[in-house]
Coordinates of N, CA and C in Angstrom, one line a residue:
X1473 N 8.0 -2.4 17.4 CA 7.3 -1.7 16.4 C 7.6 -2.1 15.1
X1474 N 6.6 -2.5 14.3 CA 6.8 -3.1 12.9 C 6.6 -1.9 11.9
X1475 N 7.5 -1.7 11.1 CA 7.5 -0.7 10.1 C 7.5 -1.2 8.8
X1476 N 6.4 -1.0 8.0 CA 6.4 -1.5 6.7 C 7.0 -0.6 5.7
X1477 N 7.6 -1.0 4.6 CA 8.4 -0.3 3.7 C 7.6 1.0 3.2
X1478 N 6.2 0.8 3.1 CA 5.5 1.9 2.5 C 4.9 2.8 3.6
X1479 N 5.3 2.6 4.9 CA 4.7 3.5 5.8 C 5.7 4.6 6.0
X1480 N 5.2 5.8 6.6 CA 6.1 7.1 6.9 C 7.3 6.6 7.8
X1481 N 8.4 7.1 7.3 CA 9.7 6.7 8.1 C 9.6 7.3 9.5
X1482 N 9.9 6.6 10.5 CA 9.8 7.0 12.0 C 10.8 8.2 12.2
X1483 N 11.8 8.4 11.3 CA 12.6 9.6 11.6 C 12.0 10.9 11.4
X1484 N 10.8 11.0 10.9 CA 10.1 12.2 10.7 C 10.4 13.0 9.4
X1485 N 11.1 12.3 8.5 CA 11.5 13.0 7.3 C 10.3 13.3 6.3
X1486 N 9.2 12.6 6.5 CA 8.1 12.7 5.6 C 8.1 11.7 4.3
X1487 N 9.3 11.0 4.3 CA 9.5 10.1 3.1 C 8.9 8.7 3.7
X1488 N 8.7 7.8 2.7 CA 8.3 6.5 3.0 C 9.6 5.8 3.5
X1489 N 9.4 4.8 4.5 CA 10.5 4.2 5.2 C 11.4 3.5 4.2
X1490 N 10.9 2.9 3.1 CA 11.8 2.3 2.1 C 12.6 3.3 1.4
X1491 N 12.3 4.7 1.4 CA 13.0 5.7 0.7 C 13.9 6.4 1.6
X1492 N 13.9 6.0 2.8 CA 14.7 6.7 3.9 C 15.5 5.7 4.7
X1493 N 15.2 5.6 6.0 CA 16.1 4.9 6.9 C 16.3 3.4 6.7
X1494 N 15.4 2.8 6.0 CA 15.5 1.4 5.6 C 16.8 1.0 5.0
X1495 N 17.3 2.0 4.1 CA 18.5 1.8 3.3 C 19.8 2.2 4.0
X1496 N 19.7 2.7 5.3 CA 20.9 3.1 5.9 C 21.6 1.9 6.5
X1497 N 22.8 2.0 6.9 CA 23.6 0.9 7.4 C 23.2 0.5 8.8
X1498 N 23.6 -0.7 9.3 CA 23.2 -1.1 10.6 C 23.6 -0.1 11.7
X1499 N 24.7 0.4 11.6 CA 25.2 1.4 12.5 C 24.3 2.6 12.5
X1500 N 23.9 3.1 11.3 CA 23.1 4.3 11.2 C 21.7 4.1 11.6
X1501 N 21.2 2.8 11.4 CA 19.8 2.5 11.4 C 19.4 1.9 12.8
X1502 N 19.5 2.7 13.9 CA 19.2 2.1 15.2 C 17.8 2.5 15.5
X1503 N 16.8 1.9 15.0 CA 15.4 2.2 15.3 C 14.7 1.3 16.1
X1504 N 15.4 0.1 16.4 CA 14.8 -0.9 17.2 C 14.9 -0.6 18.7
X1505 N 13.8 -0.7 19.5 CA 13.8 -0.7 20.9 C 13.7 -2.1 21.5
X1506 N 13.5 -2.2 22.9 CA 13.4 -3.5 23.5 C 12.3 -4.2 23.1
X1507 N 11.1 -3.5 22.8 CA 9.9 -4.1 22.4 C 10.0 -4.7 21.0
X1508 N 10.8 -4.0 20.1 CA 11.2 -4.5 18.8 C 11.9 -5.8 18.9
X1509 N 12.9 -5.9 19.7 CA 13.7 -7.1 19.9 C 12.9 -8.3 20.4
X1510 N 12.0 -8.0 21.4 CA 11.2 -9.0 21.9 C 10.2 -9.6 20.8
X1511 N 9.7 -8.7 19.9 CA 8.8 -9.2 18.9 C 9.6 -10.1 17.9
X1512 N 10.9 -9.7 17.6 CA 11.7 -10.4 16.7 C 11.9 -11.8 17.3
X1513 N 12.3 -11.8 18.6 CA 12.5 -13.2 19.2 C 11.2 -14.0 19.3
X1514 N 10.1 -13.5 19.6 CA 9.0 -14.2 19.6 C 8.6 -14.9 18.3
X1515 N 8.9 -14.2 17.2 CA 8.5 -14.7 15.9 C 9.7 -15.4 15.2
X1516 N 10.7 -15.7 16.1 CA 11.8 -16.6 15.4 C 12.6 -15.9 14.3
X1517 N 12.6 -14.6 14.4 CA 13.5 -13.9 13.3 C 15.0 -14.2 13.5
X1518 N 15.7 -14.5 12.4 CA 17.1 -14.9 12.6 C 17.9 -13.8 13.3
X1519 N 17.7 -12.6 13.0 CA 18.2 -11.5 13.9 C 17.6 -10.3 13.2
X1520 N 17.5 -9.1 14.1 CA 16.7 -8.0 13.6 C 17.3 -7.3 12.4
X1521 N 18.6 -7.7 12.0 CA 19.2 -6.9 10.9 C 19.5 -7.9 9.7
X1522 N 18.7 -9.0 9.7 CA 18.9 -9.9 8.6 C 17.8 -9.5 7.5
X1523 N 18.3 -8.7 6.5 CA 17.5 -8.3 5.5 C 17.7 -9.0 4.1
X1524 N 16.8 -9.2 3.3 CA 17.0 -9.6 2.0 C 16.1 -8.8 1.1
X1525 N 16.8 -7.9 0.3 CA 15.9 -6.9 -0.5 C 14.8 -6.3 0.3
X1526 N 15.2 -5.8 1.5 CA 14.2 -5.0 2.4 C 13.1 -5.8 3.0
X1527 N 13.2 -7.2 3.1 CA 12.2 -7.9 3.9 C 13.0 -8.7 4.9
X1528 N 12.3 -9.2 5.9 CA 13.0 -10.0 6.9 C 12.6 -11.5 6.8
X1529 N 13.6 -12.3 6.7 CA 13.3 -13.8 6.8 C 13.0 -14.3 8.0
X1530 N 12.1 -15.2 8.2 CA 11.9 -15.9 9.4 C 12.4 -17.4 9.2
X1531 N 12.7 -18.0 10.2 CA 13.1 -19.4 10.2 C 12.0 -20.3 9.8
X1532 N 10.8 -20.1 10.2 CA 9.7 -20.9 9.9 C 8.7 -20.2 9.1
X1533 N 8.4 -20.8 7.9 CA 7.3 -20.2 7.0 C 6.3 -21.3 6.8
X1534 N 5.1 -21.1 7.0 CA 4.0 -22.1 7.0 C 3.6 -22.3 5.6
X1535 N 3.3 -21.2 4.9 CA 2.8 -21.3 3.5 C 4.0 -21.3 2.5
X1536 N 4.6 -22.5 2.4 CA 6.0 -22.5 1.6 C 5.7 -22.2 0.2
X1537 N 4.7 -22.8 -0.4 CA 4.5 -22.6 -1.8 C 4.1 -21.2 -2.3
X1538 N 3.3 -20.6 -1.3 CA 2.9 -19.2 -1.6 C 4.1 -18.3 -1.3
X1539 N 4.9 -18.5 -0.3 CA 6.0 -17.8 0.0 C 7.0 -17.9 -1.1
X1540 N 7.2 -19.1 -1.7 CA 8.1 -19.1 -2.9 C 7.8 -18.2 -4.0
X1541 N 6.4 -18.1 -4.2 CA 6.0 -17.2 -5.3 C 6.3 -15.8 -4.9
X1542 N 6.2 -15.4 -3.5 CA 6.4 -14.0 -3.2 C 7.9 -13.7 -3.3
X1543 N 8.8 -14.6 -2.9 CA 10.2 -14.5 -3.1 C 10.7 -14.4 -4.6
X1544 N 9.9 -15.1 -5.3 CA 10.2 -15.1 -6.8 C 10.0 -13.6 -7.4
X1545 N 8.8 -13.0 -6.9 CA 8.6 -11.6 -7.3 C 9.7 -10.7 -6.9
X1546 N 10.1 -10.9 -5.6 CA 11.2 -10.0 -5.1 C 12.5 -10.2 -5.8
X1547 N 12.8 -11.4 -6.1 CA 14.2 -11.7 -6.6 C 14.3 -11.7 -8.1
X1548 N 13.1 -11.9 -8.8 CA 13.2 -12.0 -10.2 C 12.2 -11.0 -11.0
X1549 N 11.8 -10.0 -10.3 CA 10.9 -9.1 -10.9 C 11.1 -8.6 -12.2
X1550 N 12.4 -8.3 -12.5 CA 12.7 -7.6 -13.7 C 12.6 -8.7 -14.9
X1551 N 12.6 -9.9 -14.5 CA 12.4 -11.1 -15.5 C 10.9 -11.5 -15.8
X1552 N 10.1 -10.9 -14.9 CA 8.7 -11.4 -15.1 C 7.9 -10.4 -15.8
X1553 N 6.8 -11.0 -16.5 CA 5.8 -10.0 -17.1 C 5.0 -9.3 -16.2
X1554 N 4.4 -8.2 -16.4 CA 3.4 -7.6 -15.5 C 2.3 -8.5 -15.3
X1555 N 1.8 -9.3 -16.2 CA 0.8 -10.2 -16.0 C 1.1 -11.3 -15.0
X1556 N 2.3 -11.8 -15.1 CA 2.8 -12.9 -14.2 C 2.9 -12.3 -12.7
X1557 N 3.4 -11.1 -12.6 CA 3.4 -10.4 -11.3 C 2.2 -10.2 -10.7
X1558 N 1.1 -9.7 -11.5 CA -0.2 -9.5 -10.9 C -0.9 -10.8 -10.5
X1559 N -0.8 -11.7 -11.5 CA -1.4 -13.1 -11.2 C -0.8 -13.7 -10.0
X1560 N 0.6 -13.6 -9.8 CA 1.1 -14.2 -8.6 C 0.7 -13.5 -7.3
X1561 N 0.7 -12.2 -7.4 CA 0.3 -11.4 -6.1 C -1.2 -11.7 -5.9
X1562 N -2.0 -11.9 -6.8 CA -3.4 -12.2 -6.6 C -3.5 -13.6 -5.8
X1563 N -2.7 -14.5 -6.4 CA -2.7 -15.9 -5.8 C -2.3 -15.8 -4.3
X1564 N -1.2 -15.1 -4.1 CA -0.7 -14.9 -2.8 C -1.6 -14.2 -1.8
X1565 N -2.2 -13.1 -2.2 CA -3.1 -12.4 -1.4 C -4.4 -13.1 -1.1
X1566 N -4.9 -13.7 -2.2 CA -6.2 -14.4 -2.0 C -6.1 -15.6 -1.1
X1567 N -4.9 -16.3 -1.1 CA -4.6 -17.4 -0.3 C -4.6 -16.9 1.2
X1568 N -3.9 -15.8 1.5 CA -3.7 -15.3 2.8 C -5.1 -14.7 3.3
X1569 N -5.8 -14.0 2.4 CA -7.1 -13.5 2.9 C -8.2 -14.6 3.2
X1570 N -8.1 -15.6 2.4 CA -9.0 -16.8 2.5 C -8.6 -17.4 3.8
X1571 N -7.4 -17.6 4.1 CA -6.9 -18.3 5.3 C -7.4 -17.3 6.5
X1572 N -7.2 -16.0 6.4 CA -7.4 -15.2 7.5 C -8.9 -15.2 7.8
X1573 N -9.7 -15.2 6.7 CA -11.2 -15.2 6.9 C -11.6 -16.6 7.6
X1574 N -11.1 -17.6 7.2 CA -11.5 -18.9 7.7 C -11.1 -19.1 9.1
X1575 N -10.1 -18.5 9.5 CA -9.5 -18.6 10.8 C -9.7 -17.4 11.7
X1576 N -10.7 -16.5 11.3 CA -11.0 -15.3 12.1 C -9.8 -14.5 12.4
X1577 N -8.9 -14.3 11.5 CA -7.8 -13.4 11.6 C -8.0 -12.1 10.9
X1578 N -8.5 -11.0 11.6 CA -9.0 -9.9 10.8 C -8.1 -8.7 11.1
X1579 N -6.9 -8.9 11.5 CA -5.9 -7.8 11.6 C -4.6 -8.2 10.9
X1580 N -3.8 -7.2 10.5 CA -2.5 -7.5 10.0 C -1.6 -8.2 11.0
X1581 N -1.8 -7.7 12.2 CA -0.9 -8.3 13.3 C -1.2 -9.8 13.5
X1582 N -2.4 -10.1 13.4 CA -2.8 -11.5 13.7 C -2.3 -12.4 12.4
X1583 N -2.3 -11.9 11.3 CA -1.8 -12.7 10.2 C -0.3 -12.8 10.2
X1584 N 0.4 -11.6 10.7 CA 1.9 -11.8 10.9 C 2.2 -12.8 11.9
X1585 N 1.4 -13.0 13.0 CA 1.7 -13.9 14.0 C 1.6 -15.4 13.5
X1586 N 1.0 -15.6 12.4 CA 0.9 -17.1 11.9 C 2.2 -17.4 11.1
X1587 N 3.1 -16.4 10.8 CA 4.2 -16.7 10.0 C 3.9 -17.4 8.7
X1588 N 2.8 -17.1 7.9 CA 2.5 -17.7 6.8 C 3.6 -17.4 5.8
X1589 N 4.0 -16.2 5.7 CA 5.1 -15.8 4.7 C 6.2 -15.1 5.4
X1590 N 7.3 -14.8 4.7 CA 8.5 -14.3 5.3 C 8.6 -12.7 5.3
X1591 N 7.5 -12.1 5.0 CA 7.5 -10.6 5.0 C 6.3 -10.2 5.8
X1592 N 6.4 -8.9 6.3 CA 5.2 -8.4 6.9 C 4.1 -8.2 6.0
X1593 N 2.8 -8.4 6.4 CA 1.7 -8.2 5.6 C 1.6 -6.8 5.0
X1594 N 2.0 -5.8 5.8 CA 1.8 -4.3 5.4 C 2.7 -4.2 4.3
X1595 N 3.7 -4.8 4.2 CA 4.7 -4.6 3.1 C 4.2 -5.2 1.7
X1596 N 3.6 -6.4 1.9 CA 3.0 -7.1 0.7 C 1.8 -6.3 0.2
X1597 N 1.0 -5.9 1.2 CA -0.2 -5.1 0.7 C 0.3 -3.8 -0.1
X1598 N 1.2 -3.1 0.5 CA 1.7 -1.8 -0.1 C 2.4 -2.1 -1.5
X1599 N 3.3 -3.1 -1.5 CA 4.0 -3.3 -2.8 C 3.0 -3.8 -3.9
X1600 N 2.0 -4.6 -3.5 CA 1.1 -5.0 -4.5 C 0.3 -3.7 -5.1
X1601 N -0.1 -2.9 -4.1 CA -0.9 -1.7 -4.6 C -0.1 -0.9 -5.5
X1602 N 1.3 -0.7 -5.3 CA 2.1 -0.1 -6.2 C 2.1 -0.6 -7.6
X1603 N 2.1 -1.9 -7.6 CA 2.0 -2.6 -8.9 C 0.7 -2.3 -9.6
X1604 N -0.4 -2.3 -8.8 CA -1.7 -2.1 -9.4 C -1.8 -0.6 -9.9
X1605 N -1.2 0.4 -9.1 CA -1.3 1.8 -9.5 C -0.6 2.0 -10.8
X1606 N 0.5 1.2 -11.1 CA 1.2 1.4 -12.4 C 0.7 0.7 -13.5
X1607 N -0.4 -0.1 -13.4 CA -1.0 -0.9 -14.5 C -1.7 0.1 -15.5
X1608 N -1.5 -0.2 -16.7 CA -2.1 0.3 -17.9 C -3.4 -0.4 -18.2
X1609 N -4.4 0.2 -18.8 CA -5.7 -0.5 -19.0 C -5.4 -1.7 -19.9
X1610 N -4.4 -1.7 -20.8 CA -4.2 -2.8 -21.6 C -3.3 -3.9 -21.0
X1611 N -2.8 -3.6 -19.8 CA -1.9 -4.5 -19.1 C -2.7 -5.7 -18.4
X1612 N -3.9 -5.3 -17.8 CA -4.6 -6.3 -17.0 C -6.0 -5.9 -16.8
X1613 N -6.9 -6.8 -16.5 CA -8.3 -6.4 -16.2 C -8.4 -5.7 -14.8
X1614 N -8.5 -4.5 -14.8 CA -8.5 -3.7 -13.5 C -9.7 -4.0 -12.7
X1615 N -10.8 -4.5 -13.3 CA -11.9 -5.0 -12.5 C -11.5 -6.1 -11.6
X1616 N -10.6 -7.0 -12.0 CA -10.2 -8.1 -11.2 C -9.3 -7.5 -10.0
X1617 N -8.4 -6.6 -10.3 CA -7.7 -6.0 -9.1 C -8.5 -5.2 -8.2
X1618 N -9.6 -4.6 -8.7 CA -10.5 -3.8 -7.8 C -11.3 -4.8 -7.0
X1619 N -11.7 -6.0 -7.5 CA -12.3 -7.0 -6.7 C -11.5 -7.4 -5.6
X1620 N -10.2 -7.6 -5.8 CA -9.2 -7.9 -4.8 C -9.2 -6.8 -3.7
X1621 N -9.2 -5.6 -4.1 CA -9.1 -4.5 -3.1 C -10.3 -4.5 -2.3
X1622 N -11.5 -4.8 -2.9 CA -12.8 -4.9 -2.1 C -12.6 -6.0 -1.1
X1623 N -12.1 -7.1 -1.5 CA -12.0 -8.3 -0.6 C -11.0 -8.0 0.6
X1624 N -9.9 -7.3 0.2 CA -9.0 -6.8 1.3 C -9.6 -6.0 2.4
X1625 N -10.4 -5.0 2.0 CA -10.9 -4.1 3.0 C -12.1 -4.7 3.7
X1626 N -12.7 -5.7 3.1 CA -13.9 -6.4 3.7 C -13.5 -7.4 4.7
X1627 N -12.3 -8.1 4.6 CA -11.8 -9.0 5.5 C -11.0 -8.6 6.6
X1628 N -10.0 -7.5 6.3 CA -9.1 -7.0 7.3 C -9.7 -5.7 7.8
X1629 N -9.4 -5.5 9.1 CA -9.6 -4.3 9.8 C -8.3 -3.4 9.7
X1630 N -8.3 -2.6 8.7 CA -7.1 -1.8 8.4 C -7.1 -0.5 9.2
X1631 N -5.9 -0.1 9.5 CA -5.7 1.3 10.0 C -6.1 2.3 8.9
X1632 N -6.5 3.5 9.3 CA -7.0 4.6 8.5 C -6.1 4.8 7.2
X1633 N -4.7 4.8 7.5 CA -3.7 5.1 6.5 C -3.8 3.9 5.4
X1634 N -3.7 2.7 5.9 CA -3.7 1.6 4.9 C -5.0 1.5 4.2
X1635 N -6.1 1.8 4.9 CA -7.4 1.7 4.3 C -7.6 2.7 3.2
X1636 N -7.2 3.9 3.5 CA -7.2 5.0 2.5 C -6.3 4.8 1.3
X1637 N -5.1 4.1 1.5 CA -4.3 3.8 0.4 C -5.0 2.8 -0.5
X1638 N -5.7 1.8 0.0 CA -6.4 0.9 -0.8 C -7.6 1.5 -1.5
X1639 N -8.3 2.4 -0.8 CA -9.4 3.1 -1.6 C -8.9 4.0 -2.7
X1640 N -7.7 4.7 -2.5 CA -7.2 5.5 -3.6 C -6.6 4.6 -4.7
X1641 N -6.1 3.4 -4.3 CA -5.6 2.5 -5.4 C -6.9 2.1 -6.3
X1642 N -8.0 1.9 -5.6 CA -9.2 1.3 -6.4 C -9.7 2.6 -7.2
X1643 N -9.7 3.7 -6.7 CA -10.3 5.0 -7.3 C -9.4 5.3 -8.6
X1644 N -8.1 5.2 -8.5 CA -7.2 5.3 -9.6 C -7.5 4.4 -10.7
X1645 N -7.8 3.2 -10.3 CA -8.2 2.2 -11.4 C -9.6 2.5 -12.0
X1646 N -10.5 3.0 -11.2 CA -11.8 3.4 -11.7 C -11.7 4.6 -12.7
X1647 N -10.8 5.4 -12.5 CA -10.6 6.5 -13.4 C -10.1 6.0 -14.7
X1648 N -9.2 5.1 -14.6 CA -8.5 4.4 -15.9 C -9.7 3.7 -16.7
X1649 N -10.6 3.2 -15.9 CA -11.7 2.4 -16.4 C -12.8 3.3 -17.0
X1650 N -12.7 4.6 -16.8 CA -13.7 5.6 -17.2 C -14.9 5.8 -16.3
X1651 N -14.8 5.2 -15.1 CA -15.9 5.2 -14.1 C -15.5 6.4 -13.2
X1652 N -15.5 7.7 -13.7 CA -15.1 8.8 -12.9 C -16.1 9.1 -11.8
X1653 N -17.4 9.0 -12.0 CA -18.3 9.5 -11.0 C -18.2 8.5 -9.8
X1654 N -18.1 7.2 -10.0 CA -18.0 6.3 -8.8 C -16.6 6.6 -8.0
X1655 N -15.6 6.8 -8.8 CA -14.3 7.0 -8.2 C -14.3 8.3 -7.3
X1656 N -14.9 9.4 -7.9 CA -15.0 10.6 -7.2 C -15.8 10.5 -5.9
X1657 N -16.9 9.7 -6.1 CA -17.9 9.6 -4.9 C -17.2 8.8 -3.8
X1658 N -16.5 7.8 -4.1 CA -15.7 7.1 -3.1 C -14.8 8.0 -2.3
X1659 N -14.0 8.9 -3.0 CA -13.2 9.7 -2.3 C -14.0 10.9 -1.5
X1660 N -15.1 11.3 -2.0 CA -15.9 12.3 -1.3 C -16.4 11.6 0.0
X1661 N -16.9 10.5 -0.1 CA -17.4 9.7 1.1 C -16.3 9.6 2.1
X1662 N -15.2 9.2 1.7 CA -14.0 9.1 2.6 C -13.7 10.5 3.3
X1663 N -13.6 11.5 2.6 CA -13.4 12.9 3.1 C -14.5 13.1 4.1
X1664 N -15.8 12.8 3.9 CA -16.7 13.1 4.8 C -16.6 12.3 6.0
X1665 N -16.2 11.0 5.8 CA -16.0 10.1 7.0 C -14.7 10.4 7.8
X1666 N -13.7 10.8 7.2 CA -12.4 10.9 7.7 C -11.8 12.2 7.1
X1667 N -11.8 13.2 7.9 CA -11.5 14.6 7.3 C -10.0 14.9 7.7
X1668 N -9.1 13.9 7.9 CA -7.8 14.2 8.4 C -6.7 14.0 7.4
X1669 N -7.1 13.8 6.2 CA -6.0 13.5 5.2 C -6.1 14.5 4.0
X1670 N -5.0 15.1 3.6 CA -4.9 15.8 2.3 C -4.8 15.0 1.2
X1671 N -4.5 13.7 1.3 CA -4.2 12.8 0.2 C -5.4 12.4 -0.6
X1672 N -6.6 12.5 0.1 CA -7.9 12.3 -0.6 C -8.1 13.3 -1.7
X1673 N -7.8 14.6 -1.3 CA -8.0 15.6 -2.4 C -6.8 15.4 -3.4
X1674 N -5.6 15.1 -3.0 CA -4.6 14.8 -4.1 C -5.0 13.7 -5.1
X1675 N -5.7 12.7 -4.6 CA -6.2 11.7 -5.5 C -7.0 12.3 -6.6
X1676 N -8.0 13.0 -6.2 CA -8.9 13.6 -7.2 C -8.2 14.6 -8.2
X1677 N -7.3 15.3 -7.6 CA -6.6 16.3 -8.4 C -5.7 15.6 -9.4
X1678 N -5.1 14.5 -8.9 CA -4.2 13.7 -9.9 C -5.0 13.0 -11.0
X1679 N -6.2 12.4 -10.5 CA -6.9 11.6 -11.4 C -7.6 12.4 -12.4
X1680 N -8.1 13.6 -12.1 CA -8.8 14.4 -13.1 C -7.8 15.0 -14.1
X1681 N -6.5 15.3 -13.6 CA -5.5 15.7 -14.3 C -5.0 14.6 -15.3
X1682 N -5.0 13.3 -14.8 CA -4.7 12.2 -15.7 C -5.6 12.1 -16.9
X1683 N -6.8 12.4 -16.7 CA -7.8 12.2 -17.8 C -8.0 13.6 -18.6
X1684 N -7.2 14.6 -18.2 CA -7.3 15.8 -19.0 C -8.4 16.7 -18.5
X1685 N -9.1 16.6 -17.5 CA -10.2 17.4 -17.0 C -9.5 18.4 -15.9
X1686 N -8.9 19.4 -16.4 CA -8.2 20.4 -15.5 C -9.2 21.2 -14.8
X1687 N -10.3 21.3 -15.2 CA -11.3 22.1 -14.5 C -11.7 21.5 -13.2
X1688 N -12.0 20.2 -13.2 CA -12.2 19.4 -12.1 C -11.0 19.2 -11.2
X1689 N -9.8 19.0 -11.8 CA -8.6 19.0 -10.9 C -8.4 20.2 -10.3
X1690 N -8.6 21.4 -10.9 CA -8.3 22.7 -10.2 C -9.3 22.9 -9.1
X1691 N -10.6 22.4 -9.3 CA -11.6 22.6 -8.2 C -11.2 21.9 -7.0
X1692 N -10.6 20.6 -7.1 CA -10.3 19.9 -5.9 C -9.0 20.5 -5.3
X1693 N -8.1 21.0 -6.2 CA -7.0 21.6 -5.7 C -7.2 22.7 -4.9
X1694 N -8.1 23.6 -5.4 CA -8.5 24.7 -4.5 C -9.1 24.3 -3.2
X1695 N -10.1 23.3 -3.4 CA -10.8 22.9 -2.1 C -9.8 22.3 -1.0
X1696 N -8.8 21.6 -1.6 CA -7.8 21.0 -0.6 C -7.0 22.1 -0.1
X1697 N -6.5 23.0 -0.9 CA -5.7 24.1 -0.3 C -6.2 25.0 0.7
X1698 N -7.6 24.9 0.8 CA -8.2 25.6 1.9 C -8.2 24.9 3.3
X1699 N -7.7 23.7 3.2 CA -7.7 22.8 4.3 C -6.3 23.1 5.0
X1700 N -6.2 24.2 5.6 CA -4.9 24.5 6.3 C -4.8 23.8 7.5
X1701 N -5.7 23.1 8.0 CA -5.7 22.3 9.2 C -5.0 21.0 9.0
X1702 N -4.7 20.6 7.7 CA -4.2 19.3 7.5 C -2.7 19.3 7.2
X1703 N -2.0 18.2 7.6 CA -0.6 18.1 7.4 C -0.2 17.8 5.9
X1704 N 0.9 18.0 5.6 CA 1.4 17.7 4.2 C 0.7 18.5 3.1
X1705 N 0.2 19.7 3.4 CA -0.4 20.6 2.5 C 0.6 20.8 1.3
X1706 N 1.9 20.9 1.6 CA 2.8 21.2 0.5 C 2.7 20.1 -0.6
X1707 N 2.4 18.9 -0.2 CA 2.3 17.8 -1.2 C 1.2 18.1 -2.3
X1708 N 0.2 18.8 -1.8 CA -0.9 19.3 -2.8 C -0.5 20.4 -3.5
X1709 N 0.2 21.4 -2.8 CA 0.7 22.6 -3.4 C 1.6 22.4 -4.5
X1710 N 2.4 21.2 -4.6 CA 3.2 21.0 -5.6 C 2.5 20.7 -6.9
X1711 N 1.2 20.4 -6.8 CA 0.4 20.2 -8.1 C -0.1 21.5 -8.8
X1712 N 0.3 22.7 -8.4 CA -0.1 23.9 -9.0 C 0.5 23.9 -10.5
X1713 N 1.5 23.2 -10.7 CA 2.1 23.2 -12.1 C 1.2 22.6 -13.1
X1714 N 0.2 21.7 -12.6 CA -0.7 21.2 -13.4 C -1.5 22.2 -14.2
X1715 N -1.7 23.4 -13.7 CA -2.6 24.4 -14.3 C -1.9 25.5 -15.0
X1716 N -0.5 25.2 -15.3 CA 0.1 26.2 -16.1 C 0.2 25.7 -17.6
X1717 N -0.5 24.6 -17.9 CA -0.5 24.1 -19.2 C -1.3 24.9 -20.1

């Protein structure tokens, strides 16, 4: 079982894996089963517990130049400008996506099997999206990062959670760009297509609050709170403080 840093922790805490069991000691963090060990052996991992800043090194990395850029982000992030980080992530991901498209590799698992880089793709995707989410309009051209997100979902067959995270990342950027109607419509289309996540409502609540439209934010808050059939409703309920301003 491969667990990305940005996926829900398998212990059931509700936290992301990187915020929970990933940081426990080897003795405490016994999450690997026989299938996990077989996966590690198949892909030539040095051993299941050889971590470097929360990613696993492999013995053989095929895209050495691209991987060097990735490791430089991990190791020297605090010394890099935000533009350098985004530029390098774009180069890394565009290389991988172009390779995947050319070689008919349309799942994260198939890309991992190539050992192009020394981290799981799910980790790189999630970490890059966190960088995009934190961008300010003056930091970078958000149209470029949105084009990347479109490319990602067009080439890879993502699971619902990863796909939704990419959509939400794009919508957040659209709101920063002032394209509220398109961002809202993307989320509403997703809710219509996949009604199993409270986080689509959270996205609209947060984004409308971000631009100061508390009326719209409250509308989607109320709409989401009616969805008592969905998990993590408390995550939306925490937003009630928005409307005490």
